[in-house]
Amino acid sequence: MSGRVSVLDDAAELRPRAVSGRAPDVFSREDCVPMAQFRDEEEVDFAIVGTGCGGGVLAAKLAEAGGSVVAFDAGPFFRPLADFASDEREQEKLYWLEERISDGENPIELGSNNSGRCVGGSTVHFQMVALRFRPEWFQARTKLGYGADWPVDWREMWRYYEEVEKACSISGPIRYPWGPKRGRYPYRAHEVNAAGLVLARGAEALGIDWAPTPLCTLSAPHGKSPPCVYRGMCKIGCSTNAKQSVLVTYIPRALAAGAEIRDLATVGRIETDRWGRATGVAYFREGRWRFQKARHVIVAGYSIETPRLLLNSHSARHPDGLANSSGLVGRHLMVHSNHAVWAEFDEEIRWYKGPPSMACCEHWNYADDDPTKDFDGGYAFMSQGPLPSDFATSIVTNSGEFGMDLRARMAKYNRMAGLKMVGETMPQADNRVTLSEGKDDLGLPRPRVTFGYCDNDKRLYAHALDFMGRMIEAAEGKNRFETEGTAHLMGGCRMGEDPKTSVVNADGRSWDVPNLWVCDGSLMPTGGGVNPSMTILANAARIADRMIAAGRRGEV
Amino acid sequence: MTDDRFDSPYPRYDVLEKWDTPSYNDQTREALAKRMDEVPPRRFFTAAEFTTLQAVCARVVPQPGRAAPVPIAPFIDSDLHAGRGTGTRYAAMPDDRTAWRQGMAAIDAEAKARHGSTFAELADAQQDSILSAINQGECAASGAWRDLPAQDFFRKLLLKWIVSVYYVHPAAMSEIGYGGPASPRGYVRLGPNEADPWEAPLSEKGARQ
Ligand SMILES: Cc1cc2nc3c(=O)[nH]c(=O)nc-3n(C[C@H](O)[C@H](O)[C@H](O)COP(=O)(O)OP(=O)(O)OC[C@H]3O[C@@H](n4cnc5c(N)ncnc54)[C@H](O)[C@@H]3O)c2cc1C
Ligand code: SF4
């Protein structure tokens, strides 16, 4: 790209880097690429809040279709090659560590556990497991009798999975054992590490299928990204750019197509006029509040920040928050139960090598007729590879072990293997995000996240613990122990076909405010038993096309 | 808890030996050098609270036989001083800073209620039994805990914070045989009982397989 300029700037967390008509070149250590810049008073076509799966895809596709786009992110704009260390503590800078209140029957861990805060969103530190929904989950209510239907046909989603898998160069097996036939993954599968082979051995012993996990990291070079070197630190940010996060895929596309990205820019409110239409966003950057005018506002801040922003954008016309005439903003928040079994092995596994989850099993997402299946929904599970601090913290928070016992247990680090589930939870109206009394440093009400498992959720994870326990034993694991936890966020602004039972329609357009849209994980009416990013990306790619088509019809 | 000795399966392995190899990049060297060379001064806790914290850290991660134990308490102090959060404030708990102060006072109150002296003055075994009781939520000085749920504080804040400081130190990485920093080079051998030359050599038990 021409016009490269070198800058020697401060840490990305301290000062915005996407300024003065240039943005960080994520493939360099210190270079920039040119970037369009819009004035606050200029009414842009789209102001997008958040640059993760939802926001990143929209910014790229809408800009490529000729729209003027400004995308805001509360977090920094990193250059992985220069900014990412091989160090768990240093890399906490990727997470949303602002205080959020967690309550309910089973309060969930937030922060590093489920939300990122940087350009590229949570994909900068996600673990790259790239799975598709089971088709029936898009009609869970009609076809399977639980949850809610998506206002989207699975075959349409299937085409968009293909689109985003190509854009992220997903590496995966030639034949995937579960679900409808799909084409080959764009890149060949990675060699499965020893931790993954434990899952394989267990699955073979129990006579069920397993697969090398489709992963969002390169098995061969692509563009300016090198292939994965199996460094294993994907969860704390990939410092080689092998990981195909939104930061190195859709964001460069968005910039090249003329979108502006504003880093370290927190949107605090969506403003509306007296007819109730959105006029733009109030955002805080470089020490002061500003206002960006926009014809359309798209909220893509994920399942906590999206409802928080909508609720905080209340006005005389929208006293309960924007887009909230249904009362459903913030409700039906879902997580995945993330319980695990761990065991010691005779051989050295050294699970720190390679992406953490190189083998997976979706058996229980498809085994409807199994007589032992005593729950609705499904679960997948994967092999594991936590880094030392991550593993130690999950042991102590679960068991309270300390002292020499803990050190001795940790000394078995290289002989451990684990199986961890991604378990579907039911959408429940009372699992929700609300605003608390307390304020953050910018004066914005802190979110309160309320979560509790229902009986079905509990049966589901109990089943998974039992099954994974048998499997790890079949793989000859000894001294088994269990941990519990949650992962991922979904729902909070569900999409649907009826304004009374959903916040937005199938296009992500809010029922109440015609130029206000939502496009991120909060749209999901059901969570499914797989990691959500591919579904969020595919849904965003679909919504982008719907918006572009509506624009051509003059409806946007 | 018997804590007389700790035997690493990899007694001759040290992640720092790779310092000048392609397993380390500049930003990693910078982060680790800072951790090892600049132990932060006490700024958040009072001297008394800090003494208690140090005594607690010494029981949570006992380091007998190590001439220079890995410092833990100073990093917790500096995190709290800087307001470095975890992202989660459990509704049943006060904010992190309040919880830590209250927790240190409560641990001392437990020591006084049971043995009539401060936690730091007790023998190892007495300290361990107090921590074990707190881990079970069994408190002798319930008044001192006030609204702080003892077990949650102990596991989700105190233990978690302590081990997340300890297990990012090169000495801790080495003792468990973890590969440590690995960028840009990464690894080549991924299979069971396989190690690249820049990893800890397979421990004797592994090599026998
Ligand atoms: C540790 C971890 C591992 C994971 N592993 C996997 C995995 O292996 N596979 C998988 O499929 N999924 C995984 N996920 C989940 C996946 O990353 C998320 O589901 C996905 O990124 C969510 O997409 P999103 O667009 O909804 O939100 P995000 O990607 O989180 O993006 C939201 C962005 O909005 C910004 N933002 C929020 N509010 C504001 C505001 N008011 N103003 C400005 N900016 C704002 C945030 O800073 C953030 O960058 C993992 C997540 C975590 C945390
Ligand atoms: S294992 Fe691959 S994707 Fe993960 S951090 Fe290393 S190079 Fe990046």
PDB file of C-alpha atoms and ligand atoms in Angstrom, chain A residues 128 217 228-234 237-240 242-243 354-355, ligand 2:
ATOM      1  CA  MET A 128     -10.398 -20.046  17.231  1.00  0.00           C
ATOM      2  CA  THR A 217      -5.679 -20.088  12.231  1.00  0.00           C
ATOM      3  CA  CYS A 228       0.543 -21.042  12.681  1.00  0.00           C
ATOM      4  CA  VAL A 229       3.731 -21.941  14.562  1.00  0.00           C
ATOM      5  CA  TYR A 230       1.889 -23.784  17.356  1.00  0.00           C
ATOM      6  CA  ARG A 231       2.945 -21.363  19.999  1.00  0.00           C
ATOM      7  CA  GLY A 232      -0.256 -22.027  21.903  1.00  0.00           C
ATOM      8  CA  MET A 233      -0.943 -18.551  23.205  1.00  0.00           C
ATOM      9  CA  CYS A 234      -3.983 -17.892  21.069  1.00  0.00           C
ATOM     10  CA  GLY A 237      -3.407 -12.830  21.483  1.00  0.00           C
ATOM     11  CA  CYS A 238      -1.500 -14.250  18.528  1.00  0.00           C
ATOM     12  CA  SER A 239       1.778 -12.392  18.070  1.00  0.00           C
ATOM     13  CA  THR A 240       2.489 -13.844  14.635  1.00  0.00           C
ATOM     14  CA  ALA A 242      -1.463 -16.593  11.995  1.00  0.00           C
ATOM     15  CA  LYS A 243      -4.752 -16.303  13.841  1.00  0.00           C
ATOM     16  CA  GLY A 354      -0.601 -25.675  19.409  1.00  0.00           C
ATOM     17  CA  PRO A 355      -4.004 -24.020  19.573  1.00  0.00           C
TER      18      PRO A 355
HETATM   19  S1  SF4 C   2      -0.766 -21.360  18.134  1.00  0.00           S
HETATM   20 FE1  SF4 C   2      -0.930 -20.406  16.140  1.00  0.00          FE
HETATM   21  S2  SF4 C   2      -2.709 -19.089  16.300  1.00  0.00           S
HETATM   22 FE2  SF4 C   2      -2.136 -19.629  18.371  1.00  0.00          FE
HETATM   23  S3  SF4 C   2      -0.843 -17.958  19.027  1.00  0.00           S
HETATM   24 FE3  SF4 C   2       0.466 -19.532  18.132  1.00  0.00          FE
HETATM   25  S4  SF4 C   2       0.747 -18.945  16.004  1.00  0.00           S
HETATM   26 FE4  SF4 C   2      -0.992 -17.822  16.801  1.00  0.00          FE
END
